[in-house]
Amino acid sequence: MSDSPNTPAAGPTGAAPDDGSARDFGSEPAGRELLPTATPARTRAAVRELVRPRRGLAVAGFATMIAATGVGLLVQPLLGRIVDIVADHRPPGDITLPVVLLVLVALAQGAATALGLSLVSRLGETVLARLRERFVEKALRLPLEQVEKAGAGDLTARVTRDVSVVGEAVRDALPELARSVLAIALTLAAMAALDWRFFLAALIAVPVQASTARWYVRNAVPLYARQRIVTASQQQQLLDTIAGAGTVRAFRLEEEHTGRVTRRSSAAVDLTLRGVRLVLDFYNRLHIAEYAGLAAVLVTGFLLVRGGSVSIGTATAAALYFHSLFTPVNAALVLLDDAQSATAALARLVGVADQPSPEPEKQAHESRPRTAEAGGTVTVTGIHHAYEPGRPVLHGVDLTLRAGERVALVGPSGAGKTTLAKLIAGVHRPTAGSVRVTTNGAGESGDGVPVALVTQETHVFAGPLAEDLRLARADATDDELRKALTAVAALDWAEALPEGLDTVVGEGGHRLTSAQVQQLALARLVLADPPVAVLDEATAEAGSIGARLLEQAADRAVDGRTALVVAHRLTQAATADRIVVMDGGRIVESGTHDELCAAAGIYASLWEAWSGTRATADETPTHHRPDTTTVKDH
């Protein structure tokens, strides 16, 4: 059962010129609106909000890292001390103390570093976990219309790749970056403590490194954002092609769709290759800075030793200090790659996490005091709807579903049946007009879902069957689960599973048939117990063999509720309280089965064609009997 709100890179990338070839870089089809991406300022603010409750952990982690780095800075002076001892031809025993101190420094630094990295990693993982929770919470509450406009690929890319990129950055890049920055700052301070001239010599490398960082960020930031769009576009194209594989083959569109996938994949590859060139240039510039800085420190040391200002050991310590900067400086600058990638991914996650929850007053649904009357009343007034401007699908539709009434919606393909069903279910909001649902079912609190939607596309979540059912009502007892399954004639096969209701179904578990999946969706409907139910071809997946059984299950699931049934088989329409016929986005007929057959209109023609096919089918063996249906509209 699907419940709407009313119902329920690869590596771094090089800059690409704006040559007008937008299609090569993940351009989106007309009408597609990607989910929002947070601004840099909002992303930073969101991180501060997430870290604020864990300030103690942050302070402890970084204080420990500072201590570990400070202890490690004792290595170079101790090595310089050993050089002085050797240069002065002192007794070998004088080296013992510096060597012992080196061992103690190594042990202390190792222990402090391990503790500091552990604390920083715990901080990062805790913050990331909270961000993931906020993202999932808001993603599940996004209006389905917004998700459909963005395309499943955009949301899928954020849920998978973006979360993965941020997670890797938190686990690896953040602790290493923190340690590198601390090492750089404290090492430069230590060089200044040896002699301020060593510090000045080391600064010769800074302008080259700073310009390299600015150049890289300037080129990488927009391209990482573009790369995310390209990845989402590529995933969306793959999803569209795979989902519509049958149609693609039927219309001989294999080459066209292969070309689309190839173009979008080529765009991603092109950006990756440009990124490789960017990284090579990045490293070349860093090497120039290293050589220039080390040469300046060595020349300064030579001049100071010759002038008697410092000892050979002190000059050695200064050179070792600068050489030790190679690793943290390069690590910090290289981590800009991960930082930019993670920042772009983080902005996309925050963009979704910041989405406001749907406000009840905007859902055009009313909750009234309950009476003894079952179901709810649905009033559709002057509905117009268009998925794209200038291409209307519905034109001034007026419809009232009385409390407890079962209405079948029929019509030729493209008539607008599914669109009207989704508007009533709250999946989409009408371009004009209104949908009002007044609930008045006995025993209802008014806090539950007023409208529930069941389609033929039902997802079975991985886990025990009982937990899959409890998605509709978390507090349902085992007896209530069995009653719901009994209502849709599913208890026998459910209890016949290897472990009964505890049998794991879904991904990696016991495979359910199409008919069983639909029965599961209908059982969820029974458990959710909404006053209004919308069934959009909810029995279409049964095939001919289980069609009647599934139709009976659907009838029992909506018993006592107001129901709108987009009829897959006209037998469903014939047994409804009322039949509404749509054509060209308008309601053209309304009445009972007998009334519409006597009127000799569109419904009568559909019924006559369907009955004729059934008569022909009855003359053939049962196992060859075709599954006669009306064609779905979109």
XYZ file of C-alpha atoms in Angstrom:
634
model
C 0.000 0.000 0.000
C 1.329 3.373 -0.920
C 0.399 6.187 1.451
C 0.714 9.764 0.305
C 1.080 12.756 2.689
C -2.655 13.237 2.542
C -2.520 9.550 2.569
C 0.154 8.920 3.600
C 32.586 10.526 -9.330
C 34.727 9.611 -9.553
C 37.668 11.832 -8.602
C 37.902 15.597 -8.834
C 36.721 17.291 -11.942
C 38.240 19.967 -14.104
C 36.446 23.079 -15.231
C 34.449 22.735 -18.395
C 33.821 25.668 -20.686
C 30.281 26.734 -21.258
C 30.170 25.785 -24.898
C 26.457 25.320 -25.041
C 26.604 21.547 -25.056
C 24.438 21.284 -21.997
C 23.142 17.894 -22.959
C 26.664 16.469 -22.571
C 26.732 17.461 -18.943
C 23.566 16.045 -17.562
C 20.928 18.402 -18.827
C 17.507 17.474 -17.544
C 14.423 16.820 -19.654
C 11.884 19.612 -19.893
C 9.658 19.764 -16.840
C 12.128 18.025 -14.521
C 12.852 19.963 -11.350
C 15.685 18.552 -9.250
C 15.289 18.483 -5.488
C 16.752 21.558 -3.781
C 20.416 21.974 -2.858
C 21.380 24.040 0.187
C 23.531 27.161 -0.171
C 27.075 27.095 1.300
C 25.965 29.365 4.152
C 23.006 27.131 4.989
C 25.194 24.022 4.792
C 27.643 25.496 7.311
C 24.783 26.550 9.565
C 23.303 23.038 9.415
C 26.650 21.522 10.443
C 26.874 23.934 13.391
C 23.361 22.968 14.455
C 24.272 19.293 14.353
C 27.559 19.762 16.246
C 26.209 22.126 18.914
C 24.662 19.418 21.138
C 27.993 17.543 21.063
C 30.366 20.408 21.854
C 31.940 18.517 24.750
C 32.915 15.627 22.510
C 34.286 18.043 19.913
C 36.415 19.912 22.456
C 37.763 16.665 23.956
C 38.611 15.237 20.554
C 40.462 18.257 19.235
C 42.242 18.899 22.557
C 43.554 15.350 22.478
C 44.670 15.798 18.864
C 46.529 18.998 19.813
C 48.286 17.171 22.646
C 49.279 14.290 20.353
C 50.645 16.677 17.725
C 52.519 18.698 20.330
C 54.180 15.594 21.755
C 55.173 14.513 18.243
C 56.987 17.811 17.676
C 59.609 16.731 20.241
C 61.042 14.233 17.758
C 62.945 16.793 15.623
C 64.726 18.552 18.552
C 65.742 15.156 19.964
C 67.180 14.132 16.598
C 68.973 17.491 16.430
C 70.354 16.800 19.902
C 71.776 13.486 18.682
C 73.402 15.306 15.712
C 75.055 17.791 18.077
C 76.346 14.947 20.277
C 77.900 13.251 17.267
C 79.272 16.543 15.856
C 80.884 17.362 19.226
C 82.434 13.831 19.441
C 80.860 13.171 22.816
C 80.837 9.720 24.464
C 78.344 7.210 22.960
C 76.522 6.989 26.277
C 75.267 10.557 25.850
C 72.957 9.316 23.098
C 71.049 7.001 25.462
C 68.776 9.654 26.970
C 67.655 11.166 23.625
C 66.975 7.678 22.252
C 64.891 6.703 25.307
C 62.986 9.964 25.040
C 62.322 9.274 21.353
C 60.770 5.924 22.283
C 58.599 7.523 24.965
C 57.516 10.285 22.577
C 56.542 7.710 19.968
C 54.464 5.732 22.489
C 52.788 8.820 23.923
C 52.052 10.271 20.492
C 50.637 6.974 19.256
C 48.327 6.599 22.236
C 47.142 10.221 22.146
C 46.637 10.124 18.377
C 44.571 6.936 18.601
C 42.393 8.443 21.336
C 42.024 11.748 19.495
C 41.114 10.102 16.196
C 38.615 7.907 18.014
C 36.919 10.924 19.597
C 36.871 12.921 16.348
C 35.519 9.905 14.441
C 32.828 9.397 17.066
C 31.851 13.053 16.700
C 31.699 12.752 12.928
C 29.711 9.507 12.931
C 27.250 10.860 15.490
C 26.657 14.020 13.480
C 26.365 12.008 10.255
C 23.868 9.630 11.847
C 21.679 12.540 12.894
C 21.925 14.066 9.413
C 20.910 10.755 7.849
C 17.938 10.530 10.190
C 16.795 14.033 9.262
C 17.314 13.311 5.570
C 15.337 10.068 5.627
C 12.590 11.626 7.737
C 12.133 14.503 5.294
C 12.648 12.340 2.184
C 9.812 10.057 3.261
C 7.554 13.088 3.723
C 8.354 14.737 0.402
C 5.258 15.222 -1.731
C 5.260 12.448 -4.312
C 4.580 15.021 -6.997
C 7.874 16.729 -6.136
C 9.740 13.407 -6.217
C 8.196 12.519 -9.571
C 9.184 15.880 -11.045
C 12.760 15.464 -9.827
C 12.934 11.869 -11.018
C 13.756 8.845 -8.913
C 17.414 9.087 -9.994
C 17.936 12.370 -8.126
C 16.646 11.032 -4.826
C 18.392 7.690 -5.372
C 21.729 9.416 -5.983
C 21.355 11.406 -2.761
C 20.353 8.373 -0.717
C 23.210 6.242 -2.055
C 26.204 8.100 -3.451
C 25.902 11.404 -1.580
C 25.419 9.699 1.784
C 28.361 7.417 0.960
C 30.620 10.338 0.013
C 29.820 12.256 3.207
C 30.242 9.082 5.270
C 33.673 8.374 3.808
C 34.719 11.968 4.420
C 33.608 11.773 8.044
C 35.383 8.469 8.647
C 38.615 9.250 6.788
C 39.002 12.825 5.600
C 37.758 14.708 8.672
C 40.141 13.105 11.238
C 43.098 13.300 8.829
C 42.330 16.906 7.925
C 42.067 17.888 11.583
C 45.400 16.220 12.368
C 47.089 17.781 9.337
C 45.947 21.319 10.115
C 47.095 20.998 13.723
C 50.452 19.579 12.622
C 51.000 22.457 10.186
C 50.194 25.155 12.736
C 52.234 23.667 15.585
C 55.200 22.787 13.359
C 55.457 26.337 12.068
C 55.308 27.575 15.668
C 58.094 25.140 16.594
C 60.260 26.427 13.717
C 59.750 29.975 14.929
C 60.815 28.835 18.415
C 64.101 27.485 16.995
C 64.810 30.747 15.161
C 62.417 33.223 13.634
C 64.435 33.196 10.399
C 63.623 29.516 9.843
C 59.958 30.449 10.110
C 60.337 33.173 7.479
C 62.174 30.788 5.165
C 59.370 28.232 5.481
C 56.814 30.849 4.535
C 58.298 31.047 1.023
C 56.230 27.974 0.136
C 52.985 29.462 1.457
C 52.108 31.773 -1.484
C 52.462 28.902 -3.961
C 50.422 26.565 -1.764
C 47.743 29.183 -1.097
C 47.374 30.057 -4.774
C 47.225 26.346 -5.590
C 44.427 25.838 -3.056
C 42.440 28.810 -4.359
C 42.896 27.678 -7.957
C 41.765 24.169 -7.138
C 38.718 25.228 -5.119
C 37.685 27.722 -7.781
C 37.721 24.983 -10.417
C 36.536 22.051 -8.329
C 33.532 23.448 -6.465
C 31.222 24.092 -9.447
C 32.346 20.920 -11.145
C 31.570 18.709 -8.163
C 28.080 20.163 -8.115
C 27.799 19.483 -11.842
C 29.114 15.973 -11.336
C 26.349 15.250 -8.827
C 23.767 16.368 -11.378
C 25.380 14.246 -14.089
C 25.361 11.193 -11.808
C 21.703 11.704 -10.903
C 20.835 12.219 -14.561
C 22.693 9.053 -15.518
C 20.913 7.028 -12.830
C 17.546 8.453 -13.872
C 18.143 7.471 -17.491
C 19.124 3.952 -16.443
C 16.029 3.657 -14.247
C 13.756 4.951 -17.028
C 15.257 2.598 -19.591
C 15.147 -0.476 -17.363
C 11.642 0.236 -16.049
C 10.325 0.712 -19.563
C 12.301 -2.118 -21.135
C 9.156 -3.800 -22.457
C 7.953 -0.636 -24.158
C 11.439 0.111 -25.480
C 11.601 -3.296 -27.137
C 8.013 -3.098 -28.397
C 8.664 0.174 -30.242
C 12.182 -0.763 -31.386
C 13.737 2.052 -29.339
C 16.759 0.075 -28.149
C 19.279 2.139 -30.123
C 17.760 5.442 -29.042
C 17.793 4.534 -25.355
C 21.260 3.019 -25.602
C 22.377 6.299 -27.136
C 20.867 8.267 -24.259
C 22.596 6.088 -21.674
C 25.857 6.336 -23.622
C 25.693 10.130 -23.839
C 25.042 10.549 -20.136
C 27.703 7.996 -19.221
C 30.151 9.708 -21.573
C 29.429 13.015 -19.848
C 30.407 11.465 -16.501
C 33.561 9.920 -17.996
C 34.527 13.221 -19.623
C 34.228 15.049 -16.314
C 36.308 12.344 -14.617
C 39.123 12.650 -17.184
C 39.125 16.414 -16.806
C 39.393 15.844 -13.080
C 42.469 13.676 -13.537
C 44.175 16.491 -15.424
C 43.195 18.914 -12.677
C 44.756 16.682 -9.998
C 48.005 16.285 -11.970
C 48.346 20.063 -12.237
C 47.487 20.300 -8.538
C 50.372 18.002 -7.533
C 52.837 19.702 -9.871
C 52.222 23.028 -8.157
C 52.601 21.474 -4.710
C 55.985 19.978 -5.645
C 57.250 23.402 -6.692
C 56.251 24.788 -3.284
C 57.987 21.939 -1.456
C 61.270 22.313 -3.297
C 61.307 26.098 -2.956
C 60.559 25.990 0.778
C 63.057 23.231 1.594
C 65.791 24.994 -0.371
C 65.106 28.237 1.529
C 65.268 26.463 4.927
C 68.528 24.654 4.037
C 70.176 27.862 2.804
C 69.007 29.699 5.926
C 70.389 26.915 8.136
C 73.742 26.976 6.301
C 74.062 30.749 6.762
C 73.047 30.663 10.445
C 75.440 27.795 11.276
C 78.307 29.537 9.477
C 77.521 32.728 11.374
C 77.417 30.862 14.693
C 73.797 31.779 15.405
C 72.610 28.166 15.680
C 74.146 24.732 16.014
C 74.200 22.051 13.341
C 71.625 20.128 15.387
C 69.267 23.100 15.453
C 69.585 23.585 11.684
C 68.950 19.851 11.255
C 65.833 20.074 13.441
C 64.559 23.021 11.350
C 65.098 21.110 8.091
C 63.374 18.042 9.575
C 60.493 20.206 10.760
C 59.986 21.600 7.277
C 60.350 18.190 5.685
C 57.745 16.832 8.118
C 55.369 19.483 6.776
C 55.301 17.768 3.371
C 52.910 15.081 4.538
C 50.354 17.211 6.466
C 50.425 20.074 3.927
C 49.946 17.735 0.995
C 47.334 15.761 2.942
C 45.415 18.923 3.815
C 45.478 20.205 0.253
C 44.740 16.820 -1.279
C 41.872 16.443 1.167
C 40.373 19.495 -0.487
C 39.363 16.960 -3.114
C 37.376 14.959 -0.574
C 36.245 18.146 1.153
C 34.805 19.638 -2.036
C 33.141 16.368 -2.987
C 31.727 15.962 0.522
C 30.619 19.603 0.637
C 28.700 19.235 -2.615
C 27.112 15.998 -1.385
C 26.372 17.528 2.024
C 24.633 20.512 0.414
C 22.355 18.113 -1.489
C 21.512 16.211 1.702
C 20.859 19.394 3.682
C 18.714 20.669 0.810
C 16.333 17.757 1.355
C 16.672 17.699 5.151
C 15.626 21.370 5.268
C 12.411 20.769 3.346
C 9.364 21.834 5.388
C 6.916 19.130 6.358
C 3.539 19.363 4.621
C 1.196 21.543 6.644
C -2.183 19.986 7.448
C -4.070 23.081 6.377
C -2.546 22.882 2.909
C -3.750 19.373 2.282
C -7.339 20.482 1.594
C -8.661 17.791 3.901
C -11.044 18.382 6.783
C -11.476 16.369 9.936
C -14.967 16.585 11.381
C -16.495 15.073 14.491
C -17.153 11.378 13.983
C -20.588 9.941 13.668
C -21.851 6.405 13.432
C -21.686 6.631 9.649
C -18.802 4.740 8.060
C -16.346 6.085 5.513
C -15.884 9.697 4.484
C -17.157 12.105 1.884
C -14.918 13.237 -0.975
C -15.849 16.389 -2.874
C -13.966 17.248 -6.041
C -14.771 20.724 -7.321
C -13.672 22.237 -10.634
C -10.475 20.230 -10.891
C -8.028 21.172 -13.624
C -4.610 19.587 -13.788
C -1.583 19.677 -16.086
C 1.763 17.974 -15.556
C 3.315 20.436 -17.986
C 2.074 23.977 -18.685
C -0.137 24.135 -21.737
C -0.855 20.381 -21.738
C -3.924 19.891 -19.515
C -4.894 16.389 -18.463
C -8.108 17.161 -16.549
C -10.689 19.785 -17.451
C -13.151 21.062 -14.830
C -13.903 17.738 -13.137
C -16.649 17.722 -10.482
C -17.258 14.567 -8.479
C -18.702 13.618 -5.109
C -18.087 10.299 -3.393
C -20.676 9.807 -0.691
C -19.738 8.220 2.616
C -19.493 4.457 2.255
C -20.043 4.550 -1.498
C -17.934 2.425 -3.845
C -17.349 4.198 -7.157
C -15.658 2.592 -10.168
C -13.669 4.834 -12.498
C -13.448 3.574 -16.094
C -12.589 4.937 -19.491
C -10.236 4.521 -22.436
C -6.492 4.904 -22.167
C -5.425 8.491 -21.542
C -8.798 9.539 -20.171
C -7.247 10.866 -16.936
C -8.396 8.142 -14.534
C -5.067 7.647 -12.758
C -4.499 11.393 -12.547
C -7.854 11.954 -10.861
C -7.204 9.044 -8.492
C -3.823 10.502 -7.479
C -5.339 13.940 -6.917
C -7.961 12.476 -4.595
C -5.274 10.429 -2.818
C -3.158 13.544 -2.352
C -0.214 12.402 -4.454
C -0.543 15.512 -6.616
C -2.104 18.899 -6.018
C -4.486 20.151 -8.691
C -3.505 23.022 -10.930
C -6.919 24.532 -10.158
C -9.936 23.490 -8.143
C -10.059 21.635 -4.853
C -10.345 18.202 -3.270
C -11.988 18.007 0.146
C -12.221 14.926 2.292
C -14.608 15.020 5.224
C -14.080 12.005 7.470
C -16.888 10.794 9.665
C -16.197 7.141 10.400
C -17.213 5.533 13.665
C -14.402 5.063 16.113
C -11.934 7.245 14.204
C -9.845 9.729 16.166
C -9.185 12.122 13.336
C -5.415 11.690 13.654
C -5.045 8.814 11.200
C -4.626 8.779 7.451
C -7.843 10.052 5.794
C -7.080 8.589 2.357
C -4.994 5.532 1.517
C -3.807 4.649 -1.969
C -3.184 1.104 -3.202
C -1.655 0.646 -6.649
C -0.363 -2.311 -8.610
C 3.190 -1.186 -7.789
C 3.589 -2.503 -4.243
C 6.959 -2.749 -2.522
C 7.740 -5.636 -0.208
C 10.234 -4.483 2.411
C 13.001 -6.833 3.458
C 12.191 -8.390 6.829
C 9.636 -10.573 8.580
C 6.191 -10.598 6.988
C 4.649 -9.439 10.271
C 6.857 -6.337 10.339
C 6.005 -5.623 6.718
C 2.317 -5.618 7.680
C 2.971 -3.420 10.728
C 4.176 -0.644 8.454
C 0.483 0.212 8.208
C -0.025 0.137 11.978
C 2.994 -0.281 14.228
C 1.016 -1.350 17.305
C -1.002 -4.092 15.575
C -1.095 -7.375 17.506
C -0.531 -10.776 15.926
C -4.271 -11.446 16.142
C -5.002 -8.210 14.290
C -2.482 -9.156 11.623
C -4.210 -12.507 11.167
C -7.618 -10.836 10.959
C -6.333 -8.485 8.254
C -4.865 -11.393 6.303
C -8.094 -13.335 6.714
C -10.067 -10.401 5.333
C -8.091 -10.556 2.088
C -7.949 -14.382 1.922
C -4.193 -14.431 2.567
C -3.932 -16.140 5.960
C -3.630 -19.676 4.574
C -0.587 -19.027 2.418
C 0.942 -16.704 5.033
C 0.827 -19.368 7.738
C 2.075 -21.952 5.243
C 5.333 -20.048 4.831
C 8.423 -21.699 6.370
C 8.215 -19.607 9.559
C 4.679 -18.300 9.268
C 4.366 -14.571 9.860
C 8.015 -14.469 10.974
C 9.210 -15.557 7.530
C 11.621 -13.047 6.006
C 10.258 -11.671 2.736
C 11.480 -9.044 0.311
C 15.091 -8.616 -0.780
C 17.031 -11.783 0.016
C 14.012 -13.452 1.611
C 11.081 -15.625 0.574
C 9.761 -14.561 -2.821
C 6.058 -13.731 -2.932
C 3.944 -14.068 -6.063
C 2.405 -11.001 -7.689
C -1.027 -11.898 -6.312
C 0.392 -12.407 -2.804
C 2.113 -9.018 -2.961
C -1.204 -7.372 -3.814
C -2.928 -9.230 -0.983
C -0.210 -7.937 1.324
C -0.963 -4.370 0.175
C -4.680 -4.887 0.750
C -3.994 -6.313 4.225
C -2.039 -3.158 5.034
C -5.087 -1.184 3.914
C -7.261 -3.124 6.328
C -4.789 -2.482 9.177
C -4.472 1.234 8.394
C -8.274 1.425 8.398
C -8.657 4.748 6.537
C -12.156 6.136 5.948
C -11.393 6.607 2.240
C -9.505 4.211 -0.036
C -8.313 4.694 -3.605
C -7.483 1.543 -5.583
C -5.610 2.299 -8.792
C -5.675 -0.988 -10.704
C -4.716 -2.742 -7.483
C -5.658 -6.161 -8.894
C -3.923 -5.778 -12.252
C -0.933 -7.951 -11.368
C -3.021 -11.029 -10.585
C -3.331 -12.286 -14.151
C -6.310 -14.325 -15.224
C -5.859 -17.188 -12.781
C -6.061 -15.236 -9.526
C -8.084 -12.302 -10.795
C -11.397 -13.235 -9.200
C -9.779 -14.097 -5.858
C -7.950 -10.782 -5.775
C -11.050 -8.831 -6.761
C -12.929 -10.432 -3.871
C -10.058 -9.556 -1.547
C -10.203 -5.945 -2.727
C -13.963 -5.853 -2.162
C -13.539 -7.026 1.432
C -10.642 -4.607 2.038
C -12.766 -1.578 1.101
C -15.945 -2.845 2.737
C -17.405 -0.093 4.907
C -15.180 2.592 3.411
C -15.689 5.195 0.778
C -13.785 3.781 -2.193
C -12.695 4.956 -5.610
C -11.640 2.019 -7.775
C -9.830 2.558 -11.059
C -11.207 -0.600 -12.614
C -8.777 -2.939 -14.287
C -11.542 -5.372 -15.189
C -15.073 -4.325 -15.954
C -16.408 -6.960 -13.532
C -15.159 -4.625 -10.807
C -17.135 -1.777 -12.328
C -20.302 -3.850 -12.742
C -20.483 -4.581 -9.004
C -19.777 -0.983 -7.873
C -22.447 1.266 -6.383
C -21.802 3.768 -9.147
C -19.692 3.941 -12.291
C -17.994 7.135 -13.466
C -16.785 7.173 -17.064
C -13.986 9.508 -18.125
C -12.902 10.525 -21.585
C -10.507 13.262 -22.636
C -9.958 14.444 -19.072
C -13.671 14.927 -18.369
C -16.445 12.955 -16.726
C -18.821 12.020 -19.517
C -21.091 9.433 -17.872
C -22.165 8.481 -14.373
C -24.619 5.886 -13.118
C -25.098 2.239 -12.244
C -24.067 -0.601 -14.527
C -27.616 -1.172 -15.769
C -28.265 2.533 -16.335
C -25.098 3.023 -18.362
C -25.657 -0.105 -20.433
C -29.165 1.130 -21.262
C -27.779 4.574 -22.196
C -25.732 3.011 -25.029
C -22.819 5.373 -24.461
C -19.070 4.901 -23.954
C -19.472 2.491 -21.061
C -21.948 0.369 -22.997
C -19.414 0.149 -25.841
C -16.646 -0.848 -23.445
C -18.856 -3.450 -21.799
C -19.967 -4.855 -25.132
C -16.367 -5.136 -26.369
C -15.248 -6.684 -23.089
C -18.156 -9.131 -22.979
C -17.476 -10.172 -26.570
C -13.872 -10.897 -25.763
C -14.888 -12.865 -22.720
C -17.338 -14.924 -24.800
C -14.572 -15.734 -27.243
C -12.210 -16.564 -24.417
C -14.737 -18.903 -22.839
C -14.627 -21.040 -25.965
C -10.904 -21.670 -25.510
C -9.225 -23.880 -22.896
C -8.887 -22.143 -19.538
C -5.111 -22.158 -19.522
C -5.075 -20.332 -22.888
C -7.683 -17.757 -21.909
C -6.401 -14.229 -22.458
C -6.340 -11.668 -19.664
C -8.720 -9.028 -21.011
C -8.216 -5.603 -19.475
C -8.682 -1.971 -20.132
C -5.443 -0.189 -20.936
C -3.861 1.919 -18.218
C -3.618 5.665 -18.550
C -0.827 7.797 -17.194
